[in-house]
PDB file of C-alpha atoms in Angstrom:
ATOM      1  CA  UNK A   1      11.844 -79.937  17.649  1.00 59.00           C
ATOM      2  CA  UNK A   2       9.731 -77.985  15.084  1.00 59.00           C
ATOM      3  CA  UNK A   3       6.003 -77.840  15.827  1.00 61.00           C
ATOM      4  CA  UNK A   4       3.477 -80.422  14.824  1.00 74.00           C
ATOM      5  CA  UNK A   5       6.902 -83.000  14.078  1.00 87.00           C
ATOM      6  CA  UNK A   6       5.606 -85.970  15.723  1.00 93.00           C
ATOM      7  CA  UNK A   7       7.950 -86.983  18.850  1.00 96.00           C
ATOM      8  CA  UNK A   8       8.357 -90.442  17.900  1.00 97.00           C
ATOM      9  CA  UNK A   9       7.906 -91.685  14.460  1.00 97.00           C
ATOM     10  CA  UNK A  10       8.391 -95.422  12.896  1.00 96.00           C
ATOM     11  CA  UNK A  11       8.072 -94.753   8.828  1.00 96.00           C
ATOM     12  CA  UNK A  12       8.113 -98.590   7.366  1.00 94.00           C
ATOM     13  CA  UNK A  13      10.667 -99.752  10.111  1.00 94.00           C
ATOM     14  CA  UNK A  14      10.714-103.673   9.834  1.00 93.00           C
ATOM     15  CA  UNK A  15      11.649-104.510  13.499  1.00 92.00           C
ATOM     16  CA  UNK A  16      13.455-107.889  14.739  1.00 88.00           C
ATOM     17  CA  UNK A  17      11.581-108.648  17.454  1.00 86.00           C
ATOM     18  CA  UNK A  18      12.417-112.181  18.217  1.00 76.00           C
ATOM     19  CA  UNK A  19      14.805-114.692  16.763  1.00 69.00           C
ATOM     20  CA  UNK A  20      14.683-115.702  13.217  1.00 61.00           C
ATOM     21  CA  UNK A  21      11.567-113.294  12.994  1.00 75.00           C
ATOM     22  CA  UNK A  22      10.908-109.756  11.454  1.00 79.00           C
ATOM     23  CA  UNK A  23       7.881-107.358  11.418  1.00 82.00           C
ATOM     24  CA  UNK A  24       6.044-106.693   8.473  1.00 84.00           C
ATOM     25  CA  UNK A  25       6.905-102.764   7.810  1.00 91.00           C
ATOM     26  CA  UNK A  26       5.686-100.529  10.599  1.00 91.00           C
ATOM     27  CA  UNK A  27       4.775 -97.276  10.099  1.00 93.00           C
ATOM     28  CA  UNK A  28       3.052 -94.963  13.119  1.00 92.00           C
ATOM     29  CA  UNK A  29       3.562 -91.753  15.051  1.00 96.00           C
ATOM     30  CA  UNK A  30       3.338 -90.478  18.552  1.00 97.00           C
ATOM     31  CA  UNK A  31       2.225 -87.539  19.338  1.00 97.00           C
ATOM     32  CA  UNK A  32       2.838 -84.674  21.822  1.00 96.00           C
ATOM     33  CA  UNK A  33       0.083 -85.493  24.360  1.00 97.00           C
ATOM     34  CA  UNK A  34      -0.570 -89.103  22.932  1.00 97.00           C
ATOM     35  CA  UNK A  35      -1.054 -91.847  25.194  1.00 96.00           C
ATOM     36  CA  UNK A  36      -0.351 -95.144  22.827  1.00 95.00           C
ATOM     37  CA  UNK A  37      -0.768 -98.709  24.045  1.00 94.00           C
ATOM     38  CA  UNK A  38       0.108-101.371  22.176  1.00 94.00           C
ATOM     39  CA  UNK A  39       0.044-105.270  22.947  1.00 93.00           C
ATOM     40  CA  UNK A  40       3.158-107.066  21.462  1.00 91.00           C
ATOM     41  CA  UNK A  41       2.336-110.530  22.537  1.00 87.00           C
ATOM     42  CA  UNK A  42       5.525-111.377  24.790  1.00 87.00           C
ATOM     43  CA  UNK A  43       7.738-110.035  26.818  1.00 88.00           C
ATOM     44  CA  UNK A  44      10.646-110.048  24.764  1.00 89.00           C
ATOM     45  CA  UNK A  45       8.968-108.089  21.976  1.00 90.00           C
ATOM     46  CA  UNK A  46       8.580-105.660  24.290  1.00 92.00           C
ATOM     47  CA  UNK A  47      11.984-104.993  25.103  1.00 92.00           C
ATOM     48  CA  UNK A  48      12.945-105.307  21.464  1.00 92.00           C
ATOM     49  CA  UNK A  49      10.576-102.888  20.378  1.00 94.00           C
ATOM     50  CA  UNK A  50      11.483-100.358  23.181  1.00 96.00           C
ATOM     51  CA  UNK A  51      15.030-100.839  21.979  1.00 95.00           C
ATOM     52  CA  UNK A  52      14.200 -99.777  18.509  1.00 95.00           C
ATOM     53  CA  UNK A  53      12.119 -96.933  19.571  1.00 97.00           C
ATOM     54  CA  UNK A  54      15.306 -96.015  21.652  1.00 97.00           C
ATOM     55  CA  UNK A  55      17.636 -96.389  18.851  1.00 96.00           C
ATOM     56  CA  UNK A  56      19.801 -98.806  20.087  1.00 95.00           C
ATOM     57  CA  UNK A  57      18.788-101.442  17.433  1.00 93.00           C
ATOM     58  CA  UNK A  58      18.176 -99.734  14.397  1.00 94.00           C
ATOM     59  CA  UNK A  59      15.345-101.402  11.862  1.00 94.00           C
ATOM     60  CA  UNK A  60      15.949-104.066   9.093  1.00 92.00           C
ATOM     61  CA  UNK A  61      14.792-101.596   6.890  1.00 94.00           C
ATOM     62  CA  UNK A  62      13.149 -97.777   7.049  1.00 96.00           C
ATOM     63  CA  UNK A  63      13.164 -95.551   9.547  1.00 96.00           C
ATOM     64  CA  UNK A  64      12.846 -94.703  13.703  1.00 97.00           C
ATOM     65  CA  UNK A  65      12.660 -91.236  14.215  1.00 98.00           C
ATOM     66  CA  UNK A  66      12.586 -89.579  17.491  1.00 98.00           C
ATOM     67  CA  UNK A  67      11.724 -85.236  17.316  1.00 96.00           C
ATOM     68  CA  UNK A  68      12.619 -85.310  13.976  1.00 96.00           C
ATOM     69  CA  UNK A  69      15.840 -86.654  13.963  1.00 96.00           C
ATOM     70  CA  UNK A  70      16.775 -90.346  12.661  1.00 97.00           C
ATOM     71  CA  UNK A  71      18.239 -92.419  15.146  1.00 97.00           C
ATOM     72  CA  UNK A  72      21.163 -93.698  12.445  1.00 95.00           C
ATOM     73  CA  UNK A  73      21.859 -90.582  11.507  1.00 96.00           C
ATOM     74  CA  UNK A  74      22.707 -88.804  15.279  1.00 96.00           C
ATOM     75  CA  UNK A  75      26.056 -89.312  16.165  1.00 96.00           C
ATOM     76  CA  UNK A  76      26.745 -90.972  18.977  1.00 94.00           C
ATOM     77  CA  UNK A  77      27.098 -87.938  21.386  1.00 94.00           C
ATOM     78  CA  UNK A  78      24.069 -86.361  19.940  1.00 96.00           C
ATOM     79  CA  UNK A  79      22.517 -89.701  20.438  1.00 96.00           C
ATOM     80  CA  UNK A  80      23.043 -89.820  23.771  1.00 94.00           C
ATOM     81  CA  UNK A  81      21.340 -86.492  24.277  1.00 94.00           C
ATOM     82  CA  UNK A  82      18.188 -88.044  22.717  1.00 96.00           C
ATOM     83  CA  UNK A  83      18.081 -90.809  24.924  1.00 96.00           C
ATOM     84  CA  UNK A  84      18.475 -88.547  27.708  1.00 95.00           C
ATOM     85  CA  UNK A  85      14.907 -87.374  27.045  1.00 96.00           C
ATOM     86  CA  UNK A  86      13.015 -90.584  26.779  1.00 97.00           C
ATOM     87  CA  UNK A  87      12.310 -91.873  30.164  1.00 97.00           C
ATOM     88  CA  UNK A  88      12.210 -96.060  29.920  1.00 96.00           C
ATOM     89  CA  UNK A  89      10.517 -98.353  32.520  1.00 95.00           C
ATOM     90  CA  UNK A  90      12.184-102.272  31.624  1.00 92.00           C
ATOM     91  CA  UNK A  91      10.182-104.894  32.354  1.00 86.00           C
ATOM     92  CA  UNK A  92      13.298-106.829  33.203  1.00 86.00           C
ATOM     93  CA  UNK A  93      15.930-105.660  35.874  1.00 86.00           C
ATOM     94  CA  UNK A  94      17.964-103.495  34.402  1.00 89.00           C
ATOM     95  CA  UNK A  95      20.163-102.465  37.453  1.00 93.00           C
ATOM     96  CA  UNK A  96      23.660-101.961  37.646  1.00 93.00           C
ATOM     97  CA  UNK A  97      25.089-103.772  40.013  1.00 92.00           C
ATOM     98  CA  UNK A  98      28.520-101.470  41.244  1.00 94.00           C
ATOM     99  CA  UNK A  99      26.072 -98.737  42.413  1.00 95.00           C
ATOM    100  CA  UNK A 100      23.009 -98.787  44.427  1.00 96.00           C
ATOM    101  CA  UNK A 101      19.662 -98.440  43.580  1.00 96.00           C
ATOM    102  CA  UNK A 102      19.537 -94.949  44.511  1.00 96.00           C
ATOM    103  CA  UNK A 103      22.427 -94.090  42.456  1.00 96.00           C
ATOM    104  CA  UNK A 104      21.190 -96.418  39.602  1.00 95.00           C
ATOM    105  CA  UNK A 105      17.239 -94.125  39.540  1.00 96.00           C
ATOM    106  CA  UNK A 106      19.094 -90.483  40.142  1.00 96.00           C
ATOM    107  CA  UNK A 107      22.500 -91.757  37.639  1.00 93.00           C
ATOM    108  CA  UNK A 108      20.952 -90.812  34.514  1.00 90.00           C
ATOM    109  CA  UNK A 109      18.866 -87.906  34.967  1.00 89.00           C
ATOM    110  CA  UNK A 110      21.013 -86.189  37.264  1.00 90.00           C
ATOM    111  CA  UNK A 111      23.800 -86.439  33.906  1.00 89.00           C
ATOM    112  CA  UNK A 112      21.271 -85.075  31.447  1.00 89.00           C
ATOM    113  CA  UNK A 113      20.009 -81.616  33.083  1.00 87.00           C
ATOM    114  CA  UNK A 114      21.377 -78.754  35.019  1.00 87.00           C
ATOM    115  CA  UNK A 115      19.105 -79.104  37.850  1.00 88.00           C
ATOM    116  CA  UNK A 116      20.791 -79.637  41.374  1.00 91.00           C
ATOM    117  CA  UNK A 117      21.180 -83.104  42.430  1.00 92.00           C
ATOM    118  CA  UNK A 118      19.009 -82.580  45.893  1.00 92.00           C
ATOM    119  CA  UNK A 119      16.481 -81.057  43.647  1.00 94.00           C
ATOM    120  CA  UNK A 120      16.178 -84.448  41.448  1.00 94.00           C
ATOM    121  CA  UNK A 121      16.715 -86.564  44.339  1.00 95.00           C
ATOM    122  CA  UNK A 122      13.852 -84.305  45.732  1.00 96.00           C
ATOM    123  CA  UNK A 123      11.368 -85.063  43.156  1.00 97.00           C
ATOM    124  CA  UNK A 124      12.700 -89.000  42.909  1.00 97.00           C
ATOM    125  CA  UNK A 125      11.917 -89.216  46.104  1.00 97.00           C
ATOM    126  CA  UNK A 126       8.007 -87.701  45.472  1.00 96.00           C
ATOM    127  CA  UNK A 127       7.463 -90.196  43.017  1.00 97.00           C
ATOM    128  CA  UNK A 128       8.752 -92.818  44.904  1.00 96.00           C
ATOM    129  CA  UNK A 129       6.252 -92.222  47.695  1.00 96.00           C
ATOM    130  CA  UNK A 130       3.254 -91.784  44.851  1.00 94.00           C
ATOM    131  CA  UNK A 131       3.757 -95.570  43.767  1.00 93.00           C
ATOM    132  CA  UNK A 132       4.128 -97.014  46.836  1.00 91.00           C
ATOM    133  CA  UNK A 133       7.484 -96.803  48.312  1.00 94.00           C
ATOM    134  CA  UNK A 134       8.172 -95.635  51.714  1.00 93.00           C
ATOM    135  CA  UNK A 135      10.491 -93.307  50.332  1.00 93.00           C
ATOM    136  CA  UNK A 136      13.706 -93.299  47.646  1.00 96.00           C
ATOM    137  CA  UNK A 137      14.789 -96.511  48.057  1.00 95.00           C
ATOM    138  CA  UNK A 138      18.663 -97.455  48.519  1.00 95.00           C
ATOM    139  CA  UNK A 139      21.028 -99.504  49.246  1.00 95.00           C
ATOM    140  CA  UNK A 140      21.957-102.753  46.586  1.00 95.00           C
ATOM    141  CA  UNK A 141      18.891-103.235  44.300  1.00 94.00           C
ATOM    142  CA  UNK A 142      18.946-107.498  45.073  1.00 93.00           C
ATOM    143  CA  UNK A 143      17.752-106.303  48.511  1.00 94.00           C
ATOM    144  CA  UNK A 144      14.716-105.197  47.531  1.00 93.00           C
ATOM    145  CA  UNK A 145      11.340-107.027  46.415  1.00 92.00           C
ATOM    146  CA  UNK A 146      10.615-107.411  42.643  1.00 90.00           C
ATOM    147  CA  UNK A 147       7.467-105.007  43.447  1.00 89.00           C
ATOM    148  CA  UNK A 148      10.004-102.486  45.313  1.00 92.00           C
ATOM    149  CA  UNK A 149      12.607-102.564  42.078  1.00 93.00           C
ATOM    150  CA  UNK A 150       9.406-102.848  39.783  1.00 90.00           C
ATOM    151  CA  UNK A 151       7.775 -99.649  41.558  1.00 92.00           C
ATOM    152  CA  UNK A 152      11.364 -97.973  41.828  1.00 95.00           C
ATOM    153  CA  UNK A 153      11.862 -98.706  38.077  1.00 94.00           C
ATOM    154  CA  UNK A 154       8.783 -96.411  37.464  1.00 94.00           C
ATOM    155  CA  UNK A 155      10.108 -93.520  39.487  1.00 96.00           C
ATOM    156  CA  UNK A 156      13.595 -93.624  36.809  1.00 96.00           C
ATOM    157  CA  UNK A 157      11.048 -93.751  33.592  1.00 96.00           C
ATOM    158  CA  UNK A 158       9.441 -90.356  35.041  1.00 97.00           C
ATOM    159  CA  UNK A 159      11.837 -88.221  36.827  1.00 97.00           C
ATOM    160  CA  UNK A 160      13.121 -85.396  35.126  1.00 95.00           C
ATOM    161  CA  UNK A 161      10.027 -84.535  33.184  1.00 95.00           C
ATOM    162  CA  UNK A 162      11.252 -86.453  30.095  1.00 96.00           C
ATOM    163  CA  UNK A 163       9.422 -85.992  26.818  1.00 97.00           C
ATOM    164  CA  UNK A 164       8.604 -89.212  25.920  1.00 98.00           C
ATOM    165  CA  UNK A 165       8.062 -92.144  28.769  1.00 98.00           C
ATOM    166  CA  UNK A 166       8.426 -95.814  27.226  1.00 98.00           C
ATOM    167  CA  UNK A 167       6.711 -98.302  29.763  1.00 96.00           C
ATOM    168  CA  UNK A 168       7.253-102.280  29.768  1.00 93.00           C
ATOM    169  CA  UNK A 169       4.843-104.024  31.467  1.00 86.00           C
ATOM    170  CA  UNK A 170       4.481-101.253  34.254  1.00 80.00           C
ATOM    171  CA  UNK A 171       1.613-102.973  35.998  1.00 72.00           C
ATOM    172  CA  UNK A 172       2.583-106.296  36.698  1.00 62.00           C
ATOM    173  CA  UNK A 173       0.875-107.940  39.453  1.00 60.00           C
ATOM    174  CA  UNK A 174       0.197-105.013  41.440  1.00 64.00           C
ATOM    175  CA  UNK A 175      -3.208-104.085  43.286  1.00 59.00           C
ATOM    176  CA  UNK A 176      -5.958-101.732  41.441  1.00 65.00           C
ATOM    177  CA  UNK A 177      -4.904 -99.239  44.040  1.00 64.00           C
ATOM    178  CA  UNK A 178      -1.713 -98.734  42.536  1.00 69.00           C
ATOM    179  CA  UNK A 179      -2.956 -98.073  39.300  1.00 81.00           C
ATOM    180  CA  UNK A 180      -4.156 -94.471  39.806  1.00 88.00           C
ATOM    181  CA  UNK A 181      -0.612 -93.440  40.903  1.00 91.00           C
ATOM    182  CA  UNK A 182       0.543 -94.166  37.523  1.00 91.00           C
ATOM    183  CA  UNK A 183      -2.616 -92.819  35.663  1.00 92.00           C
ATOM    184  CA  UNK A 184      -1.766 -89.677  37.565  1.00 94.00           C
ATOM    185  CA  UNK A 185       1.877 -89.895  36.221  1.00 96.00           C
ATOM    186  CA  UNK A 186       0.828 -90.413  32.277  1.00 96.00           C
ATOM    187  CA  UNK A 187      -1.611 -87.405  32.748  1.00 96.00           C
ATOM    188  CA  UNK A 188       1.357 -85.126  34.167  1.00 97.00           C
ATOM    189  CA  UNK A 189       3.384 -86.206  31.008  1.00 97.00           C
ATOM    190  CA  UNK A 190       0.494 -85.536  28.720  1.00 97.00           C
ATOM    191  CA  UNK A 191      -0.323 -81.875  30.191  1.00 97.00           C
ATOM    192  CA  UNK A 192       3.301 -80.885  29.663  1.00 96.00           C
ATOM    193  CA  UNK A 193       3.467 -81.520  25.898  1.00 96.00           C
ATOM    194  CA  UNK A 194       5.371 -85.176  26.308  1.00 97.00           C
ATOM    195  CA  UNK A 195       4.346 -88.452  25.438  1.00 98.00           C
ATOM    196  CA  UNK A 196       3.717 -92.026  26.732  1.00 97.00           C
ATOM    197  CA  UNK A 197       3.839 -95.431  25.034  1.00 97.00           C
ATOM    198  CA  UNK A 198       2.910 -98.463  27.038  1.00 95.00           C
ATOM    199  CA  UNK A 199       3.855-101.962  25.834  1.00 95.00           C
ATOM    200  CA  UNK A 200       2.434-105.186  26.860  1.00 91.00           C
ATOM    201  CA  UNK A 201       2.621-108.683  26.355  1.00 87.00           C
ATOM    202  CA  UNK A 202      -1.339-109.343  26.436  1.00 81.00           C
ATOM    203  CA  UNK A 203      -4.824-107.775  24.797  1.00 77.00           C
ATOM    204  CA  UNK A 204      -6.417-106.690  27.771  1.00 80.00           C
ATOM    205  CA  UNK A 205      -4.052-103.230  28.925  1.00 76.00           C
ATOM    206  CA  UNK A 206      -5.045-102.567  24.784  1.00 76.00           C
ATOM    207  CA  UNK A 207      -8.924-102.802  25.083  1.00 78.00           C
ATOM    208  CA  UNK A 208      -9.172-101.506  28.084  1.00 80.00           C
ATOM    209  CA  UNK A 209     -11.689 -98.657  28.731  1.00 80.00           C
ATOM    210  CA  UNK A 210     -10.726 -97.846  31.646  1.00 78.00           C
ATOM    211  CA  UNK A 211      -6.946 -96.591  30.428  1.00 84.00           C
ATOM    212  CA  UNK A 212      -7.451 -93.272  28.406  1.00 89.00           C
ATOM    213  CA  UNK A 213      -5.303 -93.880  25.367  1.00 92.00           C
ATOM    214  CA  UNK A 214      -5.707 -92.326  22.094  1.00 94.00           C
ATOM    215  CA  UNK A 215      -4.156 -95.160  20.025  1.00 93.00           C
ATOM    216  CA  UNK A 216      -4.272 -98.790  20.673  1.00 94.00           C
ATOM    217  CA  UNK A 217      -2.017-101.186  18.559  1.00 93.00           C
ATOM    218  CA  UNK A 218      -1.808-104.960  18.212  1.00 92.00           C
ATOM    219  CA  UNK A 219       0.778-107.273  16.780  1.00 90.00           C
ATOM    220  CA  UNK A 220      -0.899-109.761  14.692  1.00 88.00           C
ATOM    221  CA  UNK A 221       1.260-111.748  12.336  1.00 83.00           C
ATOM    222  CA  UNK A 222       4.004-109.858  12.673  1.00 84.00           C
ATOM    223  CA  UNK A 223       1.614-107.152  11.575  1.00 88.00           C
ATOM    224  CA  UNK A 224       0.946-103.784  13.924  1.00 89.00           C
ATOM    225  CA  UNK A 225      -2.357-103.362  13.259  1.00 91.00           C
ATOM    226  CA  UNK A 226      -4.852-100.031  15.124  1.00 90.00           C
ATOM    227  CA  UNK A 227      -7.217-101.417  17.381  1.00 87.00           C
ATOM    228  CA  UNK A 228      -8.424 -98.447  17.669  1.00 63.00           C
ATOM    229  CA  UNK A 229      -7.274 -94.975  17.472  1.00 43.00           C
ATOM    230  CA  UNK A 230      -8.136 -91.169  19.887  1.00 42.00           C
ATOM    231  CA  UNK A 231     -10.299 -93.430  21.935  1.00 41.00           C
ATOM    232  CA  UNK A 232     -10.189 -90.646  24.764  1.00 41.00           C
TER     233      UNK A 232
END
């Protein structure tokens, strides 16, 4: 990626973010070091939106570009690639069921890097501990709590040091204590050049002081407005 190209770019991408409905053209940029949260109004839009910034559903019109490539222009291999440098928290379970869950966080990461596998399983199971989980969880992911697959679910979005973490509704119902853990985890992406976007499906996460974001987006009538932007 050349310097100063933006890490993820949408440039007048009209989005499908719900049934029978369509964004007005949305055009923004994320920067190496950003910190973006936007609120998307519903759950669904989140995932839909996170798709699109993933490039697995392309816009109705203009472009997603992720370090400076266009998603519908990678091939599928090179594609593939991209995606392994995007780490994605789902708000929904996303786990395959044929493996377990320790398989399912170490699956991808362990594909897209040369590392050795004890060395990733290492650091997955670092993270794991930072947010709250006795350790690297395993065994079927149904066994676990929705907090445990919730908190594990963070651990896959930011092992590997990925260059751009995607987060769906990675709060939830959790305590205040557990915040800081993941605070901690945005700031480590940050320092290293990457970037995080977090989406949510209410205003607060977007107005709130207390998260250090340098853009904050809203969706208003099918319209991604700036709250506010380089807040902190």
């Amino acid at each position: 990626m050349e310097t100063g190209t933006p890490l993820l770019r949408f440039a007048g991408a009209a989005l499908a973010l719900e049934r029978g409905g369509v964004t007005a053209p949305v055009s923004f940029s994320i920067d190496a070091g950003d910190f973006a949260v936007a609120d998307l109004r519903g759950p669904l839009r989140c995932a839909a939106f996170a798709d699109a910034a993933v490039g697995l559903v392309p816009p109705r019109s203009g472009r997603v570009v992720f370090e400076g490539r266009e998603w519908r222009e990678a091939a599928p291999e090179q594609a593939a690639a991209m995606r392994g440098r995007i780490g994605r928290h789902c708000a929904r379970d996303t786990w395959l069921p044929e493996i377990g869950i320790e398989e399912n966080i170490l699956l991808a990461p362990v594909f897209h890097t040369y590392r050795a596998v004890g060395a990733v399983r290492d650091e997955a199971a670092r993270l794991a501990a930072s947010f709250g989980l006795p350790g690297l969880p395993t065994g079927p992911a149904a066994a676990l709590s929705a907090g445990d697959r919730h908190r594990a679910g963070r651990v896959r979005a930011f092992l590997n040091a990925p260059d751009l973490v995607i987060l769906e509704e990675p709060v939830g119902d959790e305590p205040a204590a557990l915040l800081p853990p993941l605070m901690a985890a945005i700031r480590t992406v940050r320092d290293r050049g990457g970037a995080v976007l977090l989406l949510t499906s209410g205003l607060g996460p977007a107005i709130d002081r207390s998260l250090p974001a340098t853009q904050r987006l809203r969706l208003v009538h099918g319209a991604l407005e700036s709250i506010e932007t380089r807040a902190a």
